[in-house]
CSV table of C-alpha atoms in Angstrom, one decimal:
chain,number,residue,atom,x,y,z
E,1,MET,CA,5.2,141.0,91.2
E,2,TYR,CA,8.6,141.8,89.7
E,3,GLU,CA,10.3,141.6,93.1
E,4,ILE,CA,8.7,138.2,93.8
E,5,VAL,CA,9.9,136.8,90.5
E,6,ARG,CA,13.5,138.2,91.1
E,7,ARG,CA,13.8,136.6,94.5
E,8,HIS,CA,12.5,133.3,93.1
E,9,LEU,CA,15.1,133.3,90.3
E,10,GLY,CA,17.8,134.1,92.8
E,11,LYS,CA,16.9,131.0,94.9
E,12,VAL,CA,17.0,128.8,91.8
E,13,VAL,CA,20.4,130.1,90.7
E,14,ALA,CA,21.8,129.7,94.3
E,15,GLY,CA,20.5,126.2,94.5
E,16,ALA,CA,22.0,125.3,91.2
E,17,ALA,CA,25.4,126.7,92.3
E,18,MET,CA,25.3,124.7,95.5
E,19,ALA,CA,24.5,121.5,93.6
E,20,VAL,CA,27.4,122.1,91.3
E,21,THR,CA,29.7,122.7,94.2
E,22,GLY,CA,28.5,119.6,96.0
E,23,THR,CA,29.1,117.5,92.9
E,24,ALA,CA,32.7,118.9,92.6
E,25,VAL,CA,33.4,118.1,96.3
E,26,ALA,CA,32.0,114.6,95.8
E,27,VAL,CA,34.2,114.1,92.8
E,28,ALA,CA,37.3,115.4,94.6
E,29,ILE,CA,36.7,113.0,97.5
E,30,GLY,CA,35.8,110.0,95.3
E,31,VAL,CA,38.6,110.5,92.7
E,32,PRO,CA,41.7,112.0,94.5
E,33,GLY,CA,44.3,113.8,92.4
E,34,THR,CA,48.1,113.2,92.5
E,35,ALA,CA,48.7,115.7,95.4
E,36,GLY,CA,45.9,114.0,97.5
E,37,ALA,CA,47.3,110.5,96.8
E,38,GLU,CA,50.7,111.4,98.0
E,39,ASP,CA,49.4,112.5,101.4
E,40,SER,CA,46.8,109.9,101.9
E,41,PRO,CA,47.0,107.0,104.5
E,42,ALA,CA,47.1,104.5,101.7
E,43,ALA,CA,50.0,106.3,100.1
E,44,ARG,CA,51.8,106.4,103.4
E,45,ALA,CA,51.2,102.7,103.9
E,46,ALA,CA,52.6,102.0,100.5
E,47,GLY,CA,55.7,104.1,101.2
E,48,SER,CA,56.4,102.1,104.3
E,49,GLY,CA,56.6,98.8,102.3
E,50,SER,CA,53.0,97.8,101.4
E,51,ALA,CA,53.4,98.2,97.7
E,52,PRO,CA,50.4,97.8,95.4
E,53,ALA,CA,49.9,94.4,93.9
E,54,ASP,CA,50.9,95.4,90.4
E,55,GLY,CA,54.2,96.9,91.7
E,56,ALA,CA,54.9,93.7,93.7
E,57,ARG,CA,54.4,91.7,90.5
E,58,GLY,CA,57.2,93.8,88.9
E,59,THR,CA,55.1,95.6,86.3
E,60,ASP,CA,56.2,99.0,84.8
E,61,GLY,CA,53.6,100.9,86.8
E,62,ALA,CA,54.4,103.7,89.2
E,63,GLY,CA,53.6,101.4,92.1
E,64,GLY,CA,56.9,99.4,91.8
E,65,ALA,CA,58.3,98.3,95.2
E,66,GLU,CA,61.5,100.3,94.7
E,67,GLY,CA,60.1,103.0,92.5
E,68,THR,CA,62.3,101.8,89.6
E,69,GLY,CA,59.6,101.0,87.0
E,70,GLY,CA,58.8,97.6,88.5
E,71,ARG,CA,62.4,96.4,89.0
E,72,GLY,CA,62.2,95.3,92.6
E,73,ALA,CA,64.9,93.8,94.7
E,74,ALA,CA,63.6,90.3,94.0
E,75,ALA,CA,64.3,90.9,90.3
E,76,LEU,CA,68.0,91.5,90.7
E,77,ALA,CA,70.4,88.7,90.2
E,78,PRO,CA,72.3,87.6,93.4
E,79,ALA,CA,75.9,89.0,93.7
E,80,THR,CA,78.7,86.6,93.0
E,81,VAL,CA,82.4,86.6,93.8
E,82,VAL,CA,84.7,85.8,90.9
E,83,PRO,CA,87.9,84.1,92.0
E,84,PRO,CA,91.1,85.6,90.8
E,85,ALA,CA,92.7,84.0,87.7
E,86,ALA,CA,95.3,81.4,88.4
E,87,GLU,CA,98.8,82.9,88.6
E,88,GLY,CA,101.3,81.6,86.1
E,89,PRO,CA,105.0,81.0,86.8
E,90,LYS,CA,106.0,84.2,84.9
E,91,GLY,CA,104.5,87.6,84.5
E,92,THR,CA,104.6,89.8,81.4
E,93,GLY,CA,105.5,93.5,80.9
E,94,THR,CA,105.0,95.5,84.1
E,95,ASP,CA,102.9,92.8,85.9
E,96,PRO,CA,103.9,92.4,89.6
E,97,LEU,CA,106.4,89.6,90.1
E,98,THR,CA,104.8,86.2,90.6
E,99,ASP,CA,105.7,84.0,93.6
E,100,ASP,CA,107.9,81.9,91.3
E,101,GLU,CA,109.8,85.0,90.1
E,102,LEU,CA,110.2,86.3,93.7
E,103,ALA,CA,111.8,83.1,94.7
E,104,ARG,CA,114.0,82.9,91.7
E,105,ALA,CA,115.2,86.6,92.1
E,106,ARG,CA,116.1,86.0,95.7
E,107,GLU,CA,118.0,82.7,94.8
E,108,LEU,CA,119.9,84.5,92.0
E,109,ALA,CA,120.9,87.4,94.3
E,110,LEU,CA,122.1,85.1,97.0
E,111,GLY,CA,124.1,83.1,94.6
E,112,ALA,CA,126.6,85.9,94.0
E,113,PRO,CA,130.2,84.9,95.1
E,114,ASP,CA,130.4,87.6,97.8
E,115,SER,CA,127.3,86.4,99.6
E,116,ALA,CA,129.3,83.8,101.6
E,117,ALA,CA,130.9,86.6,103.7
E,118,ARG,CA,127.6,88.4,104.4
E,119,GLN,CA,125.4,88.0,107.5
E,120,ASP,CA,121.8,88.2,108.5
E,121,VAL,CA,120.2,89.6,111.7
E,122,ASP,CA,120.7,86.3,113.5
E,123,GLY,CA,124.4,86.2,112.7
E,124,ASP,CA,124.1,83.5,110.0
E,125,ARG,CA,126.8,83.8,107.4
E,126,GLY,CA,126.2,83.3,103.8
E,127,ARG,CA,122.7,84.7,104.1
E,128,PRO,CA,122.4,88.5,104.2
E,129,GLN,CA,119.1,89.7,105.7
E,130,HIS,CA,116.5,89.9,102.9
E,131,LEU,CA,114.5,93.2,103.0
E,132,GLY,CA,112.4,93.1,99.8
E,133,THR,CA,112.1,92.2,96.1
E,134,GLU,CA,110.4,94.2,93.5
E,135,LEU,CA,110.1,94.6,89.7
E,136,ALA,CA,113.0,96.6,88.4
E,137,ASP,CA,112.4,99.6,86.2
E,138,PRO,CA,112.6,98.7,82.5
E,139,ALA,CA,115.9,99.6,80.9
E,140,PRO,CA,115.7,101.6,77.6
E,141,GLY,CA,115.1,99.3,74.7
E,142,ARG,CA,114.5,96.3,77.1
E,143,GLU,CA,110.9,97.1,78.1
E,144,THR,CA,109.8,93.5,77.6
E,145,GLU,CA,112.5,91.9,79.7
E,146,ARG,CA,111.6,90.9,83.3
E,147,ARG,CA,114.2,92.0,85.8
E,148,ALA,CA,114.0,92.2,89.6
E,149,GLN,CA,115.7,94.4,92.2
E,150,VAL,CA,116.5,92.6,95.5
E,151,ARG,CA,117.5,94.4,98.7
E,152,PHE,CA,119.5,92.9,101.5
E,153,TYR,CA,121.1,94.2,104.7
E,154,ASP,CA,124.5,92.8,105.5
E,155,TYR,CA,125.1,92.8,109.2
E,156,ALA,CA,128.7,91.8,108.8
E,157,ARG,CA,129.5,95.2,107.2
E,158,ASP,CA,126.4,97.2,108.2
E,159,GLU,CA,125.5,98.1,104.6
E,160,LEU,CA,122.5,97.9,102.3
E,161,VAL,CA,123.1,95.7,99.3
E,162,THR,CA,120.9,96.1,96.2
E,163,ARG,CA,121.2,93.7,93.3
E,164,THR,CA,119.4,93.7,89.9
E,165,VAL,CA,118.9,90.3,88.3
E,166,ASP,CA,117.7,89.2,84.9
E,167,LEU,CA,115.0,86.6,85.5
E,168,ALA,CA,115.3,85.2,81.9
E,169,THR,CA,119.1,84.8,81.7
E,170,GLY,CA,119.7,84.3,85.5
E,171,LYS,CA,122.5,86.9,85.4
E,172,VAL,CA,123.2,89.4,88.3
E,173,GLU,CA,123.5,92.6,86.3
E,174,THR,CA,124.5,95.1,89.0
E,175,THR,CA,125.4,95.1,92.7
E,176,ALA,CA,125.4,98.3,94.8
E,177,ALA,CA,126.4,98.6,98.5
E,178,ARG,CA,125.7,101.7,100.6
E,179,ARG,CA,126.4,102.5,104.3
E,180,GLY,CA,124.3,104.7,106.5
E,181,VAL,CA,121.1,103.9,104.6
E,182,GLN,CA,118.4,102.4,106.8
E,183,PRO,CA,115.2,101.3,105.1
E,184,SER,CA,112.2,100.0,107.1
E,185,PRO,CA,112.9,96.8,108.9
E,186,HIS,CA,111.8,93.3,107.8
E,187,PRO,CA,109.4,91.4,110.1
E,188,GLU,CA,112.3,89.0,110.8
E,189,GLU,CA,114.3,91.9,112.2
E,190,LEU,CA,111.5,93.1,114.3
E,191,ARG,CA,111.0,89.7,115.8
E,192,ALA,CA,114.8,89.5,116.5
E,193,ALA,CA,114.5,92.8,118.3
E,194,LEU,CA,111.6,91.6,120.4
E,195,GLU,CA,113.5,88.5,121.4
E,196,LEU,CA,116.5,90.6,122.4
E,197,ILE,CA,114.2,92.8,124.6
E,198,LEU,CA,112.6,89.8,126.3
E,199,ALA,CA,116.1,88.3,127.0
E,200,SER,CA,117.5,91.5,128.4
E,201,PRO,CA,117.0,93.0,132.0
E,202,LEU,CA,114.5,95.5,130.4
E,203,GLY,CA,112.3,92.6,129.4
E,204,LYS,CA,111.3,92.2,133.0
E,205,GLY,CA,109.0,95.1,132.8
E,206,VAL,CA,107.4,93.8,129.6
E,207,LYS,CA,106.7,90.5,131.2
E,208,GLU,CA,105.2,92.1,134.3
E,209,ASP,CA,102.9,94.2,132.1
E,210,TYR,CA,101.9,91.1,130.2
E,211,ARG,CA,101.1,89.2,133.4
E,212,ASP,CA,99.0,92.1,134.7
E,213,ALA,CA,97.0,92.2,131.5
E,214,THR,CA,96.5,88.5,131.0
E,215,GLY,CA,97.2,86.7,134.3
E,216,THR,CA,99.6,84.4,132.5
E,217,GLU,CA,103.4,84.4,131.9
E,218,LEU,CA,105.1,85.8,128.8
E,219,THR,CA,107.5,83.2,127.6
E,220,SER,CA,107.7,83.7,123.8
E,221,ALA,CA,107.5,86.5,121.3
E,222,ASP,CA,104.7,84.6,119.6
E,223,GLN,CA,102.4,85.7,122.5
E,224,LEU,CA,102.6,89.4,121.4
E,225,TRP,CA,101.6,91.3,118.3
E,226,PHE,CA,104.4,93.7,117.3
E,227,ASN,CA,105.5,96.2,114.7
E,228,GLY,CA,108.1,98.9,114.5
E,229,ASP,CA,110.4,101.1,112.5
E,230,VAL,CA,113.9,102.3,112.3
E,231,TYR,CA,115.1,104.5,115.2
E,232,ARG,CA,116.5,107.7,113.7
E,233,THR,CA,118.7,109.8,115.9
E,234,TYR,CA,118.2,113.0,114.0
E,235,ARG,CA,114.5,113.0,115.1
E,236,GLU,CA,115.4,112.6,118.8
E,237,LYS,CA,116.2,115.4,121.3
E,238,ASN,CA,118.4,113.3,123.6
E,239,VAL,CA,120.3,110.3,122.3
E,240,PRO,CA,122.1,108.1,124.8
E,241,GLU,CA,125.8,107.4,124.1
E,242,ALA,CA,125.0,103.7,123.6
E,243,LEU,CA,122.8,104.6,120.6
E,244,SER,CA,125.1,107.2,119.1
E,245,ARG,CA,126.0,104.9,116.2
E,246,CYS,CA,122.4,104.3,115.2
E,247,GLY,CA,122.1,105.2,111.5
E,248,GLU,CA,125.4,103.5,110.9
E,249,HIS,CA,124.1,100.6,112.9
E,250,ARG,CA,120.7,99.0,112.4
E,251,CYS,CA,118.5,100.3,115.3
E,252,VAL,CA,114.7,99.8,115.8
E,253,ARG,CA,111.9,100.8,118.0
E,254,LEU,CA,108.9,98.5,118.6
E,255,VAL,CA,105.2,98.9,119.5
E,256,THR,CA,103.7,95.8,121.1
E,257,LYS,CA,100.4,94.5,122.5
E,258,VAL,CA,98.8,91.4,123.8
E,259,ARG,CA,97.3,89.5,120.9
E,260,ASN,CA,93.6,90.6,120.8
E,261,GLY,CA,94.3,92.5,124.0
E,262,ALA,CA,96.0,95.5,125.7
E,263,TRP,CA,98.9,97.5,124.5
E,264,ILE,CA,102.3,97.1,126.2
E,265,ASP,CA,104.4,100.2,126.1
E,266,THR,CA,107.9,99.5,124.6
E,267,ARG,CA,108.4,102.8,122.8
E,268,ASN,CA,111.1,103.8,125.2
E,269,ILE,CA,113.2,100.7,124.5
E,270,ILE,CA,115.6,100.8,121.5
E,271,VAL,CA,117.3,97.8,120.1
E,272,ASP,CA,120.7,98.1,118.2
E,273,LEU,CA,120.5,95.0,116.1
E,274,SER,CA,124.0,95.5,114.8
E,275,ALA,CA,125.6,95.6,118.3
E,276,LYS,CA,122.8,93.4,119.9
E,277,ASN,CA,122.3,96.1,122.6
E,278,VAL,CA,118.9,97.0,124.3
E,279,VAL,CA,118.8,100.6,125.6
E,280,ARG,CA,116.1,102.6,127.4
E,281,VAL,CA,115.5,106.2,126.3
E,282,GLY,CA,113.6,109.1,127.8
């Protein structure tokens, strides 16, 4: 009798345990936890762009479209471009020179009495070749004054001329001339060099390369993109006799290409702008 009762109670306890386990499984399936939600098909669909309705409406729930507390892309204000402030005729302090100040500085520097004897890259007298204009370093005790430093190259004397002008008083404060100093060329000088190449016998090869690349004739420097720098003899292994004065003379090397097209190799052609010579190297 005792054995029968013990087996009966064991069945009851086992049945109750199974019932509890089944209930727990049903609860787990019906009400998924956080870990289950993250790996469910619904969660994967939401991650691919199908956000819950509350998140789409921009609420602070965890279902926001961007995961930023409901601040979706639609809630952000569109980007705007603010135009730059209008430039006045004069700058202040260490502001860059305005267009008006650049023009005035150049005019003041060219107005010096000795400018009449100077010469630009095209051989025009009274107009030394302008290279650049920049704000001069402030002098001690004159930090609020606007002064400009203007650089020219004088082809008549092959010298670099630097003038400092006071933009307020219009006075040329200093003038310094140095020979054997070759700063980077101005675009006007590079264009003059290209025109000399095209007009020389060495320009024949450049024109042939242009014809091969485009099927049309090269008749103007405007048909080419070009850039370049000073030819410095101390960087070269072999310097032709015709270029031995480069450094004292203004000499440049160009790189050229068809506009929006192929490169044309002119790196072995050097132009002495002072002597108006075109020389092949290498």
